[in-house]
CSV table of C-alpha atoms in Angstrom, one decimal:
chain,number,residue,atom,x,y,z
A,252,UNK,CA,1.2,45.9,-5.7
A,253,UNK,CA,0.7,45.2,-9.4
A,254,UNK,CA,-2.2,43.4,-11.1
A,255,UNK,CA,-0.4,40.1,-11.1
A,256,UNK,CA,0.3,40.4,-7.3
A,257,UNK,CA,-3.3,41.1,-6.6
A,258,UNK,CA,-4.4,38.2,-8.7
A,259,UNK,CA,-2.0,35.8,-6.9
A,260,UNK,CA,-3.2,37.1,-3.5
A,261,UNK,CA,-6.8,36.6,-4.6
A,262,UNK,CA,-6.1,33.0,-5.7
A,263,UNK,CA,-4.2,32.3,-2.5
A,264,UNK,CA,-7.0,33.7,-0.4
A,265,UNK,CA,-9.7,31.7,-2.2
A,266,UNK,CA,-7.6,28.5,-1.8
A,267,UNK,CA,-7.3,29.2,1.9
A,268,UNK,CA,-11.0,29.7,2.3
A,269,UNK,CA,-11.8,26.5,0.4
A,270,UNK,CA,-9.3,24.6,2.6
A,271,UNK,CA,-10.9,25.9,5.8
A,272,UNK,CA,-14.4,25.1,4.4
A,273,UNK,CA,-13.4,21.6,3.5
A,274,UNK,CA,-12.0,20.9,7.0
A,275,UNK,CA,-15.0,22.4,8.7
A,276,UNK,CA,-17.8,21.1,6.5
A,277,UNK,CA,-16.3,17.9,5.0
A,278,UNK,CA,-17.0,15.6,8.0
A,279,UNK,CA,-20.5,16.9,8.3
A,280,UNK,CA,-21.2,16.3,4.6
A,281,UNK,CA,-19.9,12.7,5.0
A,282,UNK,CA,-22.2,12.2,8.1
A,283,UNK,CA,-25.2,13.7,6.1
A,284,UNK,CA,-24.5,11.5,3.1
A,285,UNK,CA,-24.2,8.3,5.1
A,286,UNK,CA,-27.2,9.2,7.2
A,287,UNK,CA,-29.3,9.6,4.1
A,288,UNK,CA,-28.2,6.3,2.6
A,289,UNK,CA,-28.9,4.1,5.6
A,290,UNK,CA,-32.0,2.4,7.0
A,291,UNK,CA,-31.9,1.8,10.7
A,292,UNK,CA,-34.6,0.6,13.0
A,293,UNK,CA,-35.3,-1.2,16.3
A,294,UNK,CA,-38.0,-3.8,16.8
A,295,UNK,CA,-39.3,-5.7,19.8
A,296,UNK,CA,-39.5,-9.0,18.0
A,297,UNK,CA,-38.2,-10.8,14.9
A,298,UNK,CA,-41.7,-11.0,13.5
A,299,UNK,CA,-42.2,-7.3,13.9
A,300,UNK,CA,-38.9,-6.6,12.1
A,301,UNK,CA,-39.8,-8.8,9.2
A,302,UNK,CA,-43.3,-7.4,8.9
A,303,UNK,CA,-42.0,-3.8,8.9
A,304,UNK,CA,-38.8,-4.1,6.9
A,305,UNK,CA,-38.7,-6.3,3.8
A,306,UNK,CA,-34.8,-6.4,3.8
A,307,UNK,CA,-34.6,-8.0,7.3
A,308,UNK,CA,-33.5,-11.6,6.6
A,309,UNK,CA,-36.2,-14.3,6.7
A,310,UNK,CA,-34.0,-16.6,8.8
A,311,UNK,CA,-34.4,-14.3,11.8
A,312,UNK,CA,-36.6,-16.2,14.3
A,313,UNK,CA,-40.0,-14.7,14.9
A,314,UNK,CA,-39.5,-14.9,18.6
A,315,UNK,CA,-36.1,-13.1,18.6
A,316,UNK,CA,-36.3,-10.0,20.7
A,317,UNK,CA,-34.5,-6.6,21.0
A,318,UNK,CA,-33.8,-6.6,17.2
A,319,UNK,CA,-31.6,-3.8,15.8
A,320,UNK,CA,-31.1,-3.6,12.0
A,321,UNK,CA,-28.9,-1.3,9.9
A,322,UNK,CA,-28.7,-1.4,6.1
A,323,UNK,CA,-26.8,0.7,3.6
A,324,UNK,CA,-29.1,1.5,0.6
A,325,UNK,CA,-26.0,2.2,-1.6
A,326,UNK,CA,-24.0,-1.0,-0.8
A,327,UNK,CA,-26.6,-3.3,0.6
A,328,UNK,CA,-24.3,-4.1,3.5
A,329,UNK,CA,-26.3,-4.9,6.6
A,330,UNK,CA,-25.9,-5.3,10.4
A,331,UNK,CA,-28.3,-7.2,12.6
A,332,UNK,CA,-28.3,-7.7,16.4
A,333,UNK,CA,-31.0,-9.7,18.2
A,334,UNK,CA,-31.5,-11.7,21.4
A,335,UNK,CA,-32.3,-15.3,20.3
A,336,UNK,CA,-34.0,-17.9,22.5
A,337,UNK,CA,-31.6,-20.5,23.9
A,338,UNK,CA,-28.6,-18.8,22.3
A,339,UNK,CA,-28.7,-21.1,19.3
A,340,UNK,CA,-28.2,-20.4,15.6
A,341,UNK,CA,-31.6,-19.9,13.8
A,342,UNK,CA,-33.1,-22.7,11.8
A,343,UNK,CA,-31.5,-23.0,8.3
A,344,UNK,CA,-28.2,-21.5,9.4
A,345,UNK,CA,-25.0,-23.5,9.0
A,346,UNK,CA,-22.6,-23.7,12.0
A,347,UNK,CA,-18.9,-23.0,11.4
A,348,UNK,CA,-16.9,-26.2,11.2
A,349,UNK,CA,-14.4,-26.7,13.9
A,350,UNK,CA,-11.3,-29.0,13.9
A,351,UNK,CA,-11.6,-31.7,16.5
A,352,UNK,CA,-8.8,-31.8,19.1
A,353,UNK,CA,-7.7,-28.2,18.6
A,354,UNK,CA,-7.7,-26.0,21.7
A,355,UNK,CA,-8.8,-22.8,19.8
A,356,UNK,CA,-9.4,-23.9,16.2
A,357,UNK,CA,-11.1,-20.7,15.0
A,358,UNK,CA,-13.1,-20.6,11.7
A,359,UNK,CA,-11.7,-22.0,8.5
A,360,UNK,CA,-10.7,-19.6,5.7
A,361,UNK,CA,-14.0,-20.1,3.9
A,362,UNK,CA,-16.0,-19.4,7.1
A,363,UNK,CA,-14.0,-16.3,7.9
A,364,UNK,CA,-15.2,-13.5,5.8
A,365,UNK,CA,-14.1,-9.9,6.2
A,366,UNK,CA,-15.3,-7.7,9.0
A,367,UNK,CA,-18.5,-5.8,8.7
A,368,UNK,CA,-17.9,-2.5,6.8
A,369,UNK,CA,-20.9,-0.7,8.4
A,370,UNK,CA,-20.4,0.6,11.9
A,371,UNK,CA,-22.9,1.0,14.8
A,372,UNK,CA,-22.4,1.6,18.5
A,373,UNK,CA,-24.4,-1.6,19.2
A,374,UNK,CA,-22.4,-3.8,17.0
A,375,UNK,CA,-18.9,-5.3,17.9
A,376,UNK,CA,-16.0,-3.6,16.1
A,377,UNK,CA,-14.4,-6.8,14.7
A,378,UNK,CA,-16.6,-9.9,15.1
A,379,UNK,CA,-15.0,-11.8,12.2
A,380,UNK,CA,-12.5,-13.7,14.3
A,381,UNK,CA,-15.3,-15.4,16.2
A,382,UNK,CA,-17.7,-16.5,13.4
A,383,UNK,CA,-20.2,-19.0,14.7
A,384,UNK,CA,-21.9,-19.7,11.4
A,385,UNK,CA,-23.6,-18.6,8.2
A,386,UNK,CA,-27.2,-17.7,7.7
A,387,UNK,CA,-27.8,-17.1,4.0
A,388,UNK,CA,-25.3,-14.5,3.0
A,389,UNK,CA,-24.8,-13.3,6.6
A,390,UNK,CA,-21.9,-14.1,8.8
A,391,UNK,CA,-23.1,-14.7,12.3
A,392,UNK,CA,-21.5,-14.6,15.8
A,393,UNK,CA,-23.3,-15.9,18.9
A,394,UNK,CA,-22.3,-14.5,22.2
A,395,UNK,CA,-24.6,-16.1,24.8
A,396,UNK,CA,-28.1,-15.3,23.6
A,397,UNK,CA,-26.9,-12.3,21.5
A,398,UNK,CA,-26.8,-12.9,17.8
A,399,UNK,CA,-24.6,-10.5,15.7
A,400,UNK,CA,-24.9,-10.8,11.9
A,401,UNK,CA,-23.5,-8.9,9.0
A,402,UNK,CA,-23.8,-9.1,5.2
A,403,UNK,CA,-21.4,-7.8,2.6
A,404,UNK,CA,-23.7,-6.7,-0.1
A,405,UNK,CA,-21.1,-7.0,-2.9
A,406,UNK,CA,-20.4,-10.7,-2.0
A,407,UNK,CA,-24.2,-11.4,-1.9
A,408,UNK,CA,-24.6,-9.8,-5.3
A,409,UNK,CA,-21.6,-11.7,-6.7
A,410,UNK,CA,-23.2,-14.9,-5.5
A,411,UNK,CA,-26.2,-14.1,-7.6
A,412,UNK,CA,-28.6,-13.2,-4.8
A,413,UNK,CA,-28.7,-9.4,-5.3
A,414,UNK,CA,-28.0,-8.6,-1.7
A,415,UNK,CA,-30.9,-9.2,0.8
A,416,UNK,CA,-33.6,-10.8,-1.3
A,417,UNK,CA,-37.1,-9.5,-0.5
A,418,UNK,CA,-39.5,-12.0,0.9
A,419,UNK,CA,-42.7,-12.9,-1.0
């Protein structure tokens, strides 16, 4: 085998090794990256969540329980799940307008934002079709006494709010 053949074999072998490494390591690197750019926590109450995490929205009721919060530090997208007393929207939130007389009116186009981009096992895969209201820059779905809320950080920044505004 000549020098050119050995060089070609070396390049092919290196390419194969890189391909195998990408398949084996690529998903782990993605998981590592996402895990290092996310803040996630559980709290017993809304007041504990707001006291511990400045990016938890102020509209979350203090007496909410079983609070779960996930936030991307790179995109400012957020997910929130909580049990809310009485299964009502929190104070200051705006319910989705429904057409009267329609059997299944669904949300209007302005009230139907895209689905949450973050994913968590405790959050529904596609809650956008059932939006119950808006709380600040969060879309909210109520299912019994369970509140599911998500924020698109890019939309919040575009609206001039810079994502989840810290409380003072």
